[in-house]
Structures are given as C-alpha cells and as structure tokens.
Short mmCIF file of C-alpha atoms and ligand atoms in Angstrom, two decimals:
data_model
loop_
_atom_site.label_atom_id
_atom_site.label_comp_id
_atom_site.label_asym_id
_atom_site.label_seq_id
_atom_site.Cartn_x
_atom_site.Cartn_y
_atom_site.Cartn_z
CA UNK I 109 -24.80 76.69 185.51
CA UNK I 110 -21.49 78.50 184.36
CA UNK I 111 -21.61 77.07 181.22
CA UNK I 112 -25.30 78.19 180.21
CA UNK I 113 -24.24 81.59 179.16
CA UNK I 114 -24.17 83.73 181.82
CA UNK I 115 -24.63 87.13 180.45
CA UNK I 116 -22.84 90.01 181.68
CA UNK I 117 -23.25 93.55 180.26
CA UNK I 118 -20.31 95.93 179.71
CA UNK I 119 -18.92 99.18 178.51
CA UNK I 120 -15.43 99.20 176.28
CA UNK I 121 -13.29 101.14 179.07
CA UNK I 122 -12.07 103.50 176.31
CA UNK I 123 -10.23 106.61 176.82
CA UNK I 124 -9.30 107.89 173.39
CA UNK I 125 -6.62 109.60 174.96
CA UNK I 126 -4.79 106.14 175.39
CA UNK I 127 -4.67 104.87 171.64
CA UNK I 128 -2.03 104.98 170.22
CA UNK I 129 -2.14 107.47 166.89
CA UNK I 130 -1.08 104.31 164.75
CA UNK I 131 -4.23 102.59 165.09
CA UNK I 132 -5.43 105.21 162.68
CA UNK I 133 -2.60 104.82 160.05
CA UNK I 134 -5.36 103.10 157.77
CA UNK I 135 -9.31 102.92 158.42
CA UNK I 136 -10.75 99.91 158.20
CA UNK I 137 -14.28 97.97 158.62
CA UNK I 138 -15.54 96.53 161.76
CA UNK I 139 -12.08 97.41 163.24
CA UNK I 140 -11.79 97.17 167.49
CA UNK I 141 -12.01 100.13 169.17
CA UNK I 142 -8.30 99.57 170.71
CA UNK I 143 -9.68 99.86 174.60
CA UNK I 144 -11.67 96.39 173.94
CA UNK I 145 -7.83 94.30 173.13
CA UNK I 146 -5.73 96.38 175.74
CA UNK I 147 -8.67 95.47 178.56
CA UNK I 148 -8.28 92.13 177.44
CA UNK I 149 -4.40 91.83 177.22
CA UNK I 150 -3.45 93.38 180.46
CA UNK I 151 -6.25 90.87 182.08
CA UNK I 152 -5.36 87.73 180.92
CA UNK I 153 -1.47 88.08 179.55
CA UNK I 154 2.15 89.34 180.86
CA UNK I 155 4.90 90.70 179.21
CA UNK I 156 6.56 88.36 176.78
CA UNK I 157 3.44 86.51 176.20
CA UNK I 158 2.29 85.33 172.35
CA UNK I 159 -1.26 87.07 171.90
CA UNK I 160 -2.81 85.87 168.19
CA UNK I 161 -5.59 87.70 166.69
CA UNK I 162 -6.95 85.49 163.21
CA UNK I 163 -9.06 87.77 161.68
CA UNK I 164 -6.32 90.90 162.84
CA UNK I 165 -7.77 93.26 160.29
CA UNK I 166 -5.84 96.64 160.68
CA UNK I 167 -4.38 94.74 163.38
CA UNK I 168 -5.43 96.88 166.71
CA UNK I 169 -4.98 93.65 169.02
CA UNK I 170 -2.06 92.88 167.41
CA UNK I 171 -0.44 96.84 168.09
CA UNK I 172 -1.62 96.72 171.45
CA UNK I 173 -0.05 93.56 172.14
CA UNK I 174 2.80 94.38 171.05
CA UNK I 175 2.66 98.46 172.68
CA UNK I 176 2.36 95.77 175.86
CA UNK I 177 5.68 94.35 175.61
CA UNK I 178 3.70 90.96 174.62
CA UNK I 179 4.35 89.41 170.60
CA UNK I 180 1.67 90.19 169.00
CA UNK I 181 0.43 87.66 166.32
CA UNK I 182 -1.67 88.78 163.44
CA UNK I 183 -3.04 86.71 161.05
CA UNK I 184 -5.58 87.54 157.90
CA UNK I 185 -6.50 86.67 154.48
CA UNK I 186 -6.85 89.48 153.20
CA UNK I 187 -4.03 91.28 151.64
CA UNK I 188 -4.74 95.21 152.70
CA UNK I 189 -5.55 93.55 156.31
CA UNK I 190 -2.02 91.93 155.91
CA UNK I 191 -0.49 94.79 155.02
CA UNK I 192 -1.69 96.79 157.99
CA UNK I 193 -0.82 94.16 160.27
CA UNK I 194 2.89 93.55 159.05
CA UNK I 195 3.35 97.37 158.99
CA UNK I 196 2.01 97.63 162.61
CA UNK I 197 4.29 94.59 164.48
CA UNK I 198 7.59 95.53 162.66
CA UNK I 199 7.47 99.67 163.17
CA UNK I 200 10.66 100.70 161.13
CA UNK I 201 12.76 103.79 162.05
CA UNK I 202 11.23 107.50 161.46
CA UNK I 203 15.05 108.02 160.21
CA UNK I 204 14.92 105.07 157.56
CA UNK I 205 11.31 105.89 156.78
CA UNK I 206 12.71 109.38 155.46
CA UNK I 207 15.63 108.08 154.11
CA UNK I 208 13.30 105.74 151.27
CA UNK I 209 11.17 108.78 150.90
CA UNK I 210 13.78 110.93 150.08
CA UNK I 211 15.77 108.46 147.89
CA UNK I 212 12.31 107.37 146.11
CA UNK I 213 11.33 111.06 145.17
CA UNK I 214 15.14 111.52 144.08
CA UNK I 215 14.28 108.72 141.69
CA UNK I 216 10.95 109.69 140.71
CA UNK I 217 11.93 112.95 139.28
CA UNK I 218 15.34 111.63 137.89
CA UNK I 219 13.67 108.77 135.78
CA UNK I 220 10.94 109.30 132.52
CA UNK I 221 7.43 110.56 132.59
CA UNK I 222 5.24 107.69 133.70
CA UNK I 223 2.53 106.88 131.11
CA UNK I 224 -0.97 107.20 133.11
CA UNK I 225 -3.20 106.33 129.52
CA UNK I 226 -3.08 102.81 130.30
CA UNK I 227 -4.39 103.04 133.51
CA UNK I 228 -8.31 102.38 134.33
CA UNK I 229 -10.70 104.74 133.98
CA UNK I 230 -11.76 103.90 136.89
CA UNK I 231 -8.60 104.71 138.81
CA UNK I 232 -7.99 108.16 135.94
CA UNK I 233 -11.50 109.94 137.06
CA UNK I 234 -9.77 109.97 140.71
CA UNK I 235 -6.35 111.58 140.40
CA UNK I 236 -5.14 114.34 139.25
CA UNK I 237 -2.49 112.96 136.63
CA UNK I 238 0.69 114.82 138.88
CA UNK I 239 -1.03 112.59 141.74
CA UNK I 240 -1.25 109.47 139.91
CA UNK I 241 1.70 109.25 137.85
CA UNK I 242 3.50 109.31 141.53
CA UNK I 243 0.66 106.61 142.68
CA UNK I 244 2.09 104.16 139.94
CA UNK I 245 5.66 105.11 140.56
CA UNK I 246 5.10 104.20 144.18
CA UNK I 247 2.62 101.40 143.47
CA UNK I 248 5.85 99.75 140.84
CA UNK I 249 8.58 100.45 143.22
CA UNK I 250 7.21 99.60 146.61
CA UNK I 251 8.47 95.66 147.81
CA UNK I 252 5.76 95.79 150.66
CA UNK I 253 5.44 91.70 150.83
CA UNK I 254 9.64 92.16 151.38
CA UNK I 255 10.46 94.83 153.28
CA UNK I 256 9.22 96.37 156.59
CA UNK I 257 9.98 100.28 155.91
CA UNK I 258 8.21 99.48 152.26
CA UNK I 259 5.21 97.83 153.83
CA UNK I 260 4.78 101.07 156.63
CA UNK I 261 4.90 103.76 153.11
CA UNK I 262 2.35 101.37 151.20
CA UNK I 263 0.38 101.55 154.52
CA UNK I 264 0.73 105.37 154.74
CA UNK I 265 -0.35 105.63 151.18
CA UNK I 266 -3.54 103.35 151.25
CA UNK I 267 -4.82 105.39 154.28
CA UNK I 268 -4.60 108.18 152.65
CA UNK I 269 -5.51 107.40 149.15
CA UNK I 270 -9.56 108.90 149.19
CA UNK I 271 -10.53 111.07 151.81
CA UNK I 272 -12.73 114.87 151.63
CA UNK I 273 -9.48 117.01 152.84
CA UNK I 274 -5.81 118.22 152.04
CA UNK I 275 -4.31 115.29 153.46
CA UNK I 276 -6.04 113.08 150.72
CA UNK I 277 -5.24 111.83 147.52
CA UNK I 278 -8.45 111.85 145.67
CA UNK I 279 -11.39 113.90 144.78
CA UNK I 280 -13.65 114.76 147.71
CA UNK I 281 -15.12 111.07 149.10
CA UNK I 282 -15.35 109.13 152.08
CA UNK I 283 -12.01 107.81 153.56
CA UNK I 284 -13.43 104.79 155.18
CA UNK I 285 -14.68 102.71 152.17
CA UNK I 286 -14.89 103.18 148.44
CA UNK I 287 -18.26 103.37 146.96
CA UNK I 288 -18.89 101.54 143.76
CA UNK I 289 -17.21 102.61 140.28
CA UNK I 290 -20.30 103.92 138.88
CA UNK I 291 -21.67 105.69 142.08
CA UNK I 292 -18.69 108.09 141.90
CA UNK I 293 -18.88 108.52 138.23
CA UNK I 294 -22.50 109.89 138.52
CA UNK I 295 -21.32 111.88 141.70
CA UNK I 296 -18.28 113.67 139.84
CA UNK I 297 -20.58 114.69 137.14
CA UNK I 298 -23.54 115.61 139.27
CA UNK I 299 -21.16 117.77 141.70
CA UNK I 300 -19.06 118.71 138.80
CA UNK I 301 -15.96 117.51 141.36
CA UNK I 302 -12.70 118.41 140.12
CA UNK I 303 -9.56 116.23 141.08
CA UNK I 304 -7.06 118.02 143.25
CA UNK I 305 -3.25 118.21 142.63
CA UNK I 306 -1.63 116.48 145.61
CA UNK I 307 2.04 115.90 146.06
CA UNK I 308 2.19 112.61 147.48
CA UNK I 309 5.82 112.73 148.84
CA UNK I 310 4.87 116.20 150.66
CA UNK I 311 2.05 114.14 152.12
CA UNK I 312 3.08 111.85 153.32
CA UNK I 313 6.19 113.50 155.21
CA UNK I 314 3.71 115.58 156.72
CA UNK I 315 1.54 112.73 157.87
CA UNK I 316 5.13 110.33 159.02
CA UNK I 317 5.34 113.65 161.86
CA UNK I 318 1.99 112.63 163.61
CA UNK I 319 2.75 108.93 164.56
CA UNK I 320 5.87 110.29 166.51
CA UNK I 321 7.70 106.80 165.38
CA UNK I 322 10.77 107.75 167.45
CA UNK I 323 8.95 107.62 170.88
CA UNK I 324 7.41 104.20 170.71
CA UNK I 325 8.85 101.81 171.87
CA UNK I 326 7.17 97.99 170.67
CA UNK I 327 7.69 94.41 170.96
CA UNK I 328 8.14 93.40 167.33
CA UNK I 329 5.39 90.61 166.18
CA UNK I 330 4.29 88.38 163.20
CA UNK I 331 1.80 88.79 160.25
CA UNK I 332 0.53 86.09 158.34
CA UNK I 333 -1.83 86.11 155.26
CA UNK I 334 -3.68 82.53 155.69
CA UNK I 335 -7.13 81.47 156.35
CA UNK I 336 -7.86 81.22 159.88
CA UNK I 337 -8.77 77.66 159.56
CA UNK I 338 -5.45 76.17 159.12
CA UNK I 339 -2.31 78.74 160.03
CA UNK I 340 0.15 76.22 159.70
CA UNK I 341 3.27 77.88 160.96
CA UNK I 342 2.24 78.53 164.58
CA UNK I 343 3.32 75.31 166.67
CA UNK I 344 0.96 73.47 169.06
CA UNK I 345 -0.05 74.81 172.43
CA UNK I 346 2.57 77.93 171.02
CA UNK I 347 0.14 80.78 172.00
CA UNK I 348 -1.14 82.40 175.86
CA UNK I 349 -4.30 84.64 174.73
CA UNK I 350 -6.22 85.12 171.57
CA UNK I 351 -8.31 88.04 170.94
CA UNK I 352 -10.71 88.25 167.70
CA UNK I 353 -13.74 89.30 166.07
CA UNK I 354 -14.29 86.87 163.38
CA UNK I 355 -16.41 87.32 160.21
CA UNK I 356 -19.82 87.92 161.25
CA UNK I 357 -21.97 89.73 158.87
CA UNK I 358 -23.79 89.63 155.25
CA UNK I 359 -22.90 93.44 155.05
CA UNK I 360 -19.42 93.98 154.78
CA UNK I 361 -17.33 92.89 151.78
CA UNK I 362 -13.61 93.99 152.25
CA UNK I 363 -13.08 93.20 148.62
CA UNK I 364 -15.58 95.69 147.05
CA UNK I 365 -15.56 98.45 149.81
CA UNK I 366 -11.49 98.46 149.50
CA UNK I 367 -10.81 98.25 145.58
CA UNK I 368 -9.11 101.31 145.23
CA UNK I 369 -6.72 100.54 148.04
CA UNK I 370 -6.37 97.05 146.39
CA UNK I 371 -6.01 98.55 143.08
CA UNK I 372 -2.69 99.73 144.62
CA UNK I 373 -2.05 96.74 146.26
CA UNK I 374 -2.04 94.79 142.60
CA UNK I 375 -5.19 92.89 143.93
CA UNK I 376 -8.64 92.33 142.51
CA UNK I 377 -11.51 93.02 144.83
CA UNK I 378 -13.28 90.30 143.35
CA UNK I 379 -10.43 87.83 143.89
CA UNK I 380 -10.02 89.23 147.67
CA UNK I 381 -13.45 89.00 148.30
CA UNK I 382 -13.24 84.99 146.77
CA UNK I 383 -10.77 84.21 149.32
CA UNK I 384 -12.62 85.69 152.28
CA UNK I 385 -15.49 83.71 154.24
CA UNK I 386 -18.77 85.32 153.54
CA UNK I 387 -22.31 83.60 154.12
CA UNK I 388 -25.69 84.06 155.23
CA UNK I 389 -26.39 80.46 156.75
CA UNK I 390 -26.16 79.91 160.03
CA UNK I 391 -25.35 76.21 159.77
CA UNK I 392 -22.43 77.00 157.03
CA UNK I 393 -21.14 79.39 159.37
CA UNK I 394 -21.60 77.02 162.14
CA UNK I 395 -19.18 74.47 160.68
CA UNK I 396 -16.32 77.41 159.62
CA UNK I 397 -16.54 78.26 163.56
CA UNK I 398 -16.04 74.78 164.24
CA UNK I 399 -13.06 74.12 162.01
CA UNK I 400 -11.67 77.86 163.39
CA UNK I 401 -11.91 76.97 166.48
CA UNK I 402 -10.21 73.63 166.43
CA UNK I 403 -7.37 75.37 165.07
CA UNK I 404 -7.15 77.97 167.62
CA UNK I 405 -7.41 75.16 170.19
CA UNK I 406 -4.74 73.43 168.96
CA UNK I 407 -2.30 76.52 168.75
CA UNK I 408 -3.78 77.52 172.78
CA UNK I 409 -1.33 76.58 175.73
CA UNK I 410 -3.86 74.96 178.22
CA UNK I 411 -5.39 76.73 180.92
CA UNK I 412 -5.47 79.64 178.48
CA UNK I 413 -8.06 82.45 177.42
CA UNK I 414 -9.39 82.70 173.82
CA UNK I 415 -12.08 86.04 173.60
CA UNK I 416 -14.13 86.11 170.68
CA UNK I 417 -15.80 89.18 169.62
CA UNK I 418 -19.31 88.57 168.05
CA UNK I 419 -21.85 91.23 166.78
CA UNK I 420 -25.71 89.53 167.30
CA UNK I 421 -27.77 89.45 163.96
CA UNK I 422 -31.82 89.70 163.83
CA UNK I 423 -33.53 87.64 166.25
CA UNK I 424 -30.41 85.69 166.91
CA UNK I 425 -28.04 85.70 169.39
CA UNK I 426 -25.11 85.28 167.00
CA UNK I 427 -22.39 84.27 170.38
CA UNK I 428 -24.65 82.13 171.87
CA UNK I 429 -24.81 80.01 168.89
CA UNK I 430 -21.05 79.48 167.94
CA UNK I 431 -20.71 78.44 172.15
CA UNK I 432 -23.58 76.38 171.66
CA UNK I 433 -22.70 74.88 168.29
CA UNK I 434 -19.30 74.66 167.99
CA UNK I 435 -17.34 75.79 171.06
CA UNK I 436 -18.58 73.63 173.92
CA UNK I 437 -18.70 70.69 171.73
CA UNK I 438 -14.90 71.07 171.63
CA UNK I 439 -14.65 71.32 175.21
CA UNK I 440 -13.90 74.65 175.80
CA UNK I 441 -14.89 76.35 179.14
CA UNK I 442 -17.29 79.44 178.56
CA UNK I 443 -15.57 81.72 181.51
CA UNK I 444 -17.52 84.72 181.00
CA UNK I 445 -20.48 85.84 177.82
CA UNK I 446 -20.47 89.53 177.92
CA UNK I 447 -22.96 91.89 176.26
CA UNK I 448 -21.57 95.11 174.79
CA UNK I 449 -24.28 97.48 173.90
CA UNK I 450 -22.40 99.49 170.98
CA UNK I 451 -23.37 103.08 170.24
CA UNK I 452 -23.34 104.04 166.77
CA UNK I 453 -20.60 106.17 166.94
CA UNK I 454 -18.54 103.13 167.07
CA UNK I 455 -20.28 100.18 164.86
CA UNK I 456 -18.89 100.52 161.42
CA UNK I 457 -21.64 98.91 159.67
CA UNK I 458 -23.74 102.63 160.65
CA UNK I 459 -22.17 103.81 157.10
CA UNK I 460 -24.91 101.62 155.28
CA UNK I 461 -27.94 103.20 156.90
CA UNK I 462 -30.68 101.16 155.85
CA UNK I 463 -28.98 98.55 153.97
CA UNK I 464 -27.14 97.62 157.47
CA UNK I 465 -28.65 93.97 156.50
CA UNK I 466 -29.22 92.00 159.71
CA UNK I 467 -26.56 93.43 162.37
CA UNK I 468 -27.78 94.70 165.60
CA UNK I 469 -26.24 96.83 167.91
CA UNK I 470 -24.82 94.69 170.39
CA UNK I 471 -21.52 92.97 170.23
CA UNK I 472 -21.38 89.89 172.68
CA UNK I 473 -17.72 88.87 174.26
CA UNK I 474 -17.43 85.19 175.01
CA UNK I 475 -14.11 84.44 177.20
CA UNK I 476 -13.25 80.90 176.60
CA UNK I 477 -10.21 78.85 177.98
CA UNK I 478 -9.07 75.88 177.31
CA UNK I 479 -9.12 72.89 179.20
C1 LIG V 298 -14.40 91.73 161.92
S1 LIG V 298 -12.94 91.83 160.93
C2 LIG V 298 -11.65 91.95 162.12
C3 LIG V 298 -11.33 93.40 162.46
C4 LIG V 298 -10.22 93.53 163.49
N1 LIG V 298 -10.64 93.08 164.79
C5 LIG V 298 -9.74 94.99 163.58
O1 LIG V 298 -9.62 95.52 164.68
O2 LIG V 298 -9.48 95.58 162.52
C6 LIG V 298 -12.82 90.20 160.32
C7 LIG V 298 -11.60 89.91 159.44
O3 LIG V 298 -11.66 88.56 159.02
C8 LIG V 298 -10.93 88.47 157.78
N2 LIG V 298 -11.27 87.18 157.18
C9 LIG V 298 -12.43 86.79 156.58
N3 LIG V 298 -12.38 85.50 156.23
C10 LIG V 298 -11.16 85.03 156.63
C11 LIG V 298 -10.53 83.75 156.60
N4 LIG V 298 -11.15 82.68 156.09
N5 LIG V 298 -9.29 83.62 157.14
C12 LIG V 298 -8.65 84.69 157.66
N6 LIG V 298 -9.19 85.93 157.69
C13 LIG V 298 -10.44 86.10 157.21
C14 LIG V 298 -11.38 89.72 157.04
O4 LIG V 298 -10.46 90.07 156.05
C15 LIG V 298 -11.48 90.74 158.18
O5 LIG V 298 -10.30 91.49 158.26
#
C-alpha cells in the first residue's frame, strides 16, 4: 500500500559547518535549513541538472543547486524573495562588487545633501539621518531588477538594515522581522533608544569580506517573480527535481513582517502581501495545491522527483491532505511521506510565541515523481 502514506521519520542531516555563509546574506521566514535541499539534490539530481524551487524564498535550494554544479531555478512572488534569489544564482565578482561601492560612495559625497524631511516617519524614527540620507542615495541609485552586482548590494543592504549590533543599520531590534510601526514607536520611547550613526559603505565592505565571493565557485541559475501557479517561461517536461516548501500557514505575512526591507525595495507591504497566497481554509488551499501542482507537473521531465516541504497544522496532517486531495488525483506517485520532527531552534514561526496560530512542530516531506 505504497501509496497510503507510508510515514517515515527523519532528522535534517545538517552540519552547519557545510552551509555556505551566503545562505545568511538576508534572514528570512520559514527559510530551509540548507542540509534539507543539498540531501535532496545530491539524491535525486546530477550535475547539469535544472532543480526549480516555486516558493524559493531567500532561495537556499536554489544556492545549493547551483553550489552543486546543477541550474538552480528560483521562482517567487514576492519581490524581497526575488531579490534574494536573483542575487544568489548570478554571484557577481568580489572585484566588481568593490568597484560599484567605491564608485557609488565617490558619488554620494560628490553630489548635494539628500533631503530626508520627506521621508516617513516611520522610516525617520529608525536612522540616524547620516544613515539614512545614504539609505535613499542607495535606495535611488540601485538598478537591482537590471543588474546582477546591483541586486547582490540591495541584498547586502536589506540584510542588514535592522538588527541589535554594529553591523546594523537601525536602532537596537530584531533582524529577522520588523515589528509593527507603532510597536517600535512605544519601544523607542519606553527604552528611550537612540538611533546609531552607521556608515553604510564601511558596512557593508566589512560584511562583502565574510562571504569570501572569490572562492566559490557556482553554476549560474534563474529567478523569476511569478505566481507559482502559472510560471510561463519554463518549457514543458524542462525541469529534473523540484524542491519546495509552499505557503502553509495563517501566521506568517512576508508583507507586514518585511516592510522596512520593502520600504527600500519601493514596495508596499500591503500590496506584497495582496499578491501572496494566504488562507485559512483547507478546501481554498486545497484547490491552489491543485492548480500548483499541475503546473509543476507539466514543467517535470517524467520519471522525475518533486519534494514538497509541508509543516502539519492543529489536528491536521497538513501533507497528507494536499497527497490526498490534490496530488494523487493528478497521478503522481507518493515515493516516500517523511516526518521531520523540528526543534525549535529551527522553526521560524517560534518568534510569535503564543500567537504561533495553528503550526505544529513537525514538517512532513512528501517525495513525489511523476509518472
Ligand atoms: C515557506 S516560504 C519558502 C521558503 C524557502 N524554502 C526558503 O528556504 O527561504 C513560501 C514562499 O512562498 C511565496 N509565495 C506565496 N504565495 C506565492 C505565490 N502565489 N506564488 C509564488 N510564490 C508565493 C512566499 O513569498 C514565500 O517566500
């Protein structure tokens, strides 16, 4: 009875040694710990291979794919996920990296004062105004949708823009998700927090020296900015593995808990969070699996693996439904249903304590290939 879920339980072979330091260029929610992709890549793919992740997020199957010597295919709609992912399968050169640094701060100091009074609130009770009059210089200048060694610096910057330490832009918060507007207005008044004068060009030379750019050597990949449902540029039968974790959970909107990153992005978190799939039915999720998945079986090569990454919710079994619901209906083969107990260390949604909704902590792995 193969195809009745036969459940397997498993530990992420992780060595923390092994990741590479550029999965951290930017921190982002619900991302794979990179051990789960690279078990996954060297087990069912060979060099050269196309592996596609849908929902890449900051795109750690996609740099492991590509760290692989496979072509490593990201695609997500939203547009700091993008970002991450374009950055991450087109590395430019440490050398041309400090050349636009360089050549950016020459202009920054050569051109006029830039006028912070228009700016937000919002964004002024942040920065110290040396910090954010470079922010908008960088935030104007930067062609990140253009150019590769653009994208990597807008990367850099969003990963470091809050954080509690030197190597941060911002007054003393969290680095891996903004809290609300108002919640750090009370704070800074409460704590009487005063914003620190940072020197983002300084910065962010300092942090370009810990990815050691010139000793990796990648496959270059593709990042596209689509819904999952219908990624139109990626030919039939085109693709030899997927690996994803798609949108599971009430909790997390990447809008709201990234609108200071997408504030220098140019993007609302309101209009991100619009664009993303977010729901709390089981049946409406049901039928965006369904239409998912019939795209990702159409993009497959037969005889090919497709792992999907699903956290459980309350009293459901989260996997077991999308196989039951809208996999096997499409004639996929379920090869393997793997449990991943997930320590808390390691599930992102542990930030929200209490309000952690209806995610457990288990993580189930269906392996799927198509017939
Ligand atoms: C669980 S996260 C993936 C995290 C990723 N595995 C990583 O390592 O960072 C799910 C992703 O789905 C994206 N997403 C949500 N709705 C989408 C849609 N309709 N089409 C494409 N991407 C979508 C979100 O932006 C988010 O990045």
């Amino acid at each position: 009875m193969r195809n009745q879920c036969q459940i397997l339980s498993w530990k992420i072979p992780s060595s923390k040694k092994l990741d590479n330091k550029l999965h951290s260029l930017c921190s982002y929610m619900a991302m794979f710990p990179p051990g789960l992709p690279r078990h996954f890549i060297e087990k069912y793919s060979k060099e050269g291979d196309k592996v596609l992740d849908p929902f890449s997020g900051r795109a750690t199957t996609i740099l492991e794919s590509c760290l692989l010597g496979r072509e490593g295919i990201g695609n997500d709609k939203n547009p700091l996920a993008h970002l991450l992912t374009k950055s991450k399968s087109n590395l430019p050169s440490k050398k041309r990296l400090i050349s636009k640094l360089n050549d950016l701060e020459r202009e920054y100091y050569g051109s006029d004062k830039i006028n912070i009074k228009g700016e937000e609130k919002n964004i002024r009770m942040l920065f110290h105004d040396y910090t954010l009059r470079q922010l908008i210089f960088l935030k104007n200048k930067l062609d990140w949708k253009k150019r590769n060694v653009d994208a990597f610096i807008a990367s850099m910057i969003v990963g470091i823009i809050h954080g509690n330490s030197e190597g941060y832009l911002s007054i003393s918060m969290p680095n891996t998700f903004s809290m609300s507007s108002n919640y750090i207005k009370n704070y800074i008044k409460e704590f009487n927090l005063q914003k620190p004068r940072r020197d983002v060009f300084n910065i962010l030379r300092k942090r370009l020296e810990k990815y050691s750019l010139d000793e990796i050597s990648l496959e270059k990949g593709k990042a596209y900015n689509l819904d999952a449902r219908n990624i139109y540029p990626l030919k039939n039968n085109s693709i030899d593995l997927i690996i994803t974790s798609p949108p599971y959970t009430k909790v997390i909107r990447y809008g709201q808990f990234n609108w200071i990153r997408l504030w220098f992005l140019d993007k609302f978190a309101k209009d991100v969070d619009g664009d993303l799939f977010f729901t709390q039915s089981i049946d409406k999720y049901c039928y965006f699996m369904s239409e998912v998945l019939k795209e990702l079986k159409r993009v497959l090569k037969s005889g090919k693996k497709l792992v999907l990454v699903i956290g459980d919710i309350k009293e459901k079994e989260l996997a077991n439904i999308v196989w039951e619901r809208c996999a096997k209906p499409l004639g996929f083969k379920l090869i393997k249903n793997i449990k991943d107990e997930i320590n808390d260390d390691r599930k992102v949604s542990k930030i929200w304590g209490k309000k952690r909704g209806n995610v457990t902590k288990i993580d189930r792995i269906l392996v799927l290939e198509k017939n």
